[in-house]
Short mmCIF file of C-alpha atoms in Angstrom, two decimals:
data_model
loop_
_atom_site.label_atom_id
_atom_site.label_comp_id
_atom_site.label_asym_id
_atom_site.label_seq_id
_atom_site.Cartn_x
_atom_site.Cartn_y
_atom_site.Cartn_z
CA MET A 461 31.32 10.93 -14.17
CA VAL A 462 28.09 11.96 -12.59
CA GLU A 463 28.19 12.76 -8.93
CA ASN A 464 25.37 11.83 -6.47
CA GLN A 465 23.60 15.06 -5.66
CA PRO A 466 20.95 15.34 -3.01
CA THR A 467 17.38 15.43 -4.05
CA SER A 468 15.98 18.83 -4.18
CA ALA A 469 12.96 19.99 -2.14
CA PRO A 470 10.54 20.34 -5.28
CA GLU A 471 11.29 16.69 -6.34
CA ILE A 472 10.37 15.45 -2.89
CA ALA A 473 7.37 17.66 -2.74
CA ILE A 474 6.06 16.15 -6.04
CA ALA A 475 7.14 12.59 -5.02
CA ALA A 476 5.29 12.36 -1.69
CA PRO A 477 1.83 13.03 -3.17
CA LEU A 478 2.47 10.83 -6.16
CA LEU A 479 3.37 7.91 -3.93
CA VAL A 480 0.17 8.48 -1.92
CA VAL A 481 -1.78 8.26 -5.18
CA VAL A 482 0.11 5.07 -6.13
CA GLY A 483 -0.67 3.67 -2.64
CA LEU A 484 -4.37 4.48 -3.18
CA LEU A 485 -4.26 2.70 -6.53
CA ALA A 486 -2.62 -0.31 -4.78
CA THR A 487 -5.50 -0.26 -2.34
CA VAL A 488 -8.07 -0.42 -5.14
CA GLY A 489 -6.04 -3.07 -6.93
CA TYR A 490 -5.93 -5.28 -3.76
CA PHE A 491 -9.69 -5.11 -3.30
CA GLY A 492 -10.19 -5.92 -7.00
CA ALA A 493 -7.80 -8.86 -6.62
CA ASP A 494 -9.53 -10.00 -3.45
CA ASP A 495 -12.99 -9.97 -5.23
CA ALA A 496 -11.53 -11.95 -8.17
CA HIS A 497 -9.91 -14.39 -5.70
CA MET A 498 -13.24 -14.90 -3.97
CA SER A 499 -15.05 -15.52 -7.18
CA ALA A 500 -12.42 -17.90 -8.28
CA GLN A 501 -12.83 -19.84 -5.04
CA TRP A 502 -16.58 -20.13 -5.42
CA ALA A 503 -16.16 -21.18 -9.07
CA ALA A 504 -13.63 -24.03 -8.07
CA CYS A 505 -15.75 -24.97 -4.84
CA HIS A 506 -12.77 -25.08 -2.69
CA ASP A 507 -10.21 -22.78 -0.99
CA LEU A 508 -7.42 -21.45 -3.21
CA PRO A 509 -4.13 -19.91 -2.07
CA VAL A 510 -3.82 -16.20 -1.91
CA SER A 511 -2.96 -14.79 -5.39
CA ARG A 512 0.41 -13.18 -6.13
CA GLN A 513 -1.46 -10.02 -7.24
CA MET A 514 -2.86 -9.67 -3.74
CA TYR A 515 0.52 -9.89 -2.16
CA VAL A 516 2.14 -7.43 -4.60
CA THR A 517 -0.73 -4.88 -4.17
CA ALA A 518 -0.65 -5.30 -0.33
CA TYR A 519 3.12 -4.91 0.18
CA GLY A 520 3.32 -2.38 -2.72
CA GLY A 521 0.86 -0.09 -1.05
CA LEU A 522 2.54 -0.51 2.31
CA ALA A 523 6.00 0.46 0.83
CA CYS A 524 4.44 3.48 -1.01
CA ALA A 525 2.89 4.70 2.25
CA LEU A 526 6.27 4.29 4.19
CA VAL A 527 8.19 6.09 1.49
CA ALA A 528 5.70 8.90 1.13
CA LEU A 529 5.66 9.41 4.95
CA PHE A 530 9.47 9.47 5.03
CA LEU A 531 9.66 11.94 2.23
CA ALA A 532 7.08 14.25 3.72
CA HIS A 533 9.06 14.13 7.04
CA ARG A 534 12.29 14.76 5.20
CA LEU A 535 10.79 17.80 3.43
CA VAL A 536 9.56 19.32 6.62
CA ARG A 537 12.94 18.93 8.23
CA ARG A 538 14.78 20.34 5.27
CA ALA A 539 12.39 23.18 4.30
CA GLY A 540 11.52 23.95 7.99
CA ALA A 541 7.93 24.72 7.09
CA VAL A 542 4.80 22.62 6.52
CA THR A 543 2.78 23.43 3.32
CA TRP A 544 -0.76 22.15 2.85
CA VAL A 545 0.37 19.71 0.23
CA VAL A 546 3.04 18.25 2.44
CA GLY A 547 0.70 18.14 5.42
CA LEU A 548 -2.02 16.43 3.48
CA SER A 549 0.39 14.02 1.96
CA ALA A 550 1.72 13.02 5.40
CA VAL A 551 -1.79 12.49 6.76
CA ALA A 552 -2.93 10.47 3.72
CA ALA A 553 0.37 8.50 3.95
CA ALA A 554 -0.20 7.77 7.60
CA ALA A 555 -3.74 6.61 6.79
CA LEU A 556 -2.57 4.43 4.00
CA LEU A 557 0.13 2.96 6.26
CA LEU A 558 -2.58 1.96 8.77
CA VAL A 559 -4.83 0.52 6.09
CA HIS A 560 -2.07 -1.45 4.34
CA GLY A 561 -0.90 -2.63 7.67
CA PHE A 562 -4.23 -4.21 8.27
CA ILE A 563 -4.38 -5.58 4.74
CA VAL A 564 -0.99 -7.34 5.18
CA TYR A 565 -2.17 -8.66 8.62
CA TRP A 566 -5.38 -10.00 6.93
CA LEU A 567 -3.44 -11.83 4.19
CA TYR A 568 -2.09 -14.23 6.73
CA GLN A 569 -5.32 -14.90 8.70
CA PRO A 570 -7.62 -17.84 7.92
CA ASP A 571 -10.79 -17.07 6.00
CA PRO A 572 -13.38 -15.92 8.66
CA GLY A 573 -16.20 -17.59 6.65
CA GLY A 574 -14.64 -21.01 6.86
CA VAL A 575 -13.92 -23.54 4.11
CA ILE A 576 -15.70 -23.01 0.83
CA SER A 577 -17.60 -26.05 -0.23
CA CYS A 578 -20.41 -26.53 -2.77
CA ALA A 579 -21.66 -29.71 -1.25
CA GLY A 580 -25.10 -29.75 0.08
#
């Protein structure tokens, strides 16, 4: 039987920057999905509901940022020292957390441009 062993510091040191990169990819994916959604709305000449891809990338990026920030904090507490990789990962994760917090907030807001209509 395999026992649960604590995650070692090198695994956490690798996981935090990787999660930041995945969060950045989720940001790019969200804005791509938002552009596709806007194009589909104009093609249909009416408002469409927010796509599932937009929700997945918004909440996925938020989760990646939270976990990366938690792992960076855990590594600092365990190792007792901050390396430049951990520090940069923590700053990038905090920035991603802020960006994805605004993205998730924006998902639930009405369109500032109003209703799309091709009439007139």
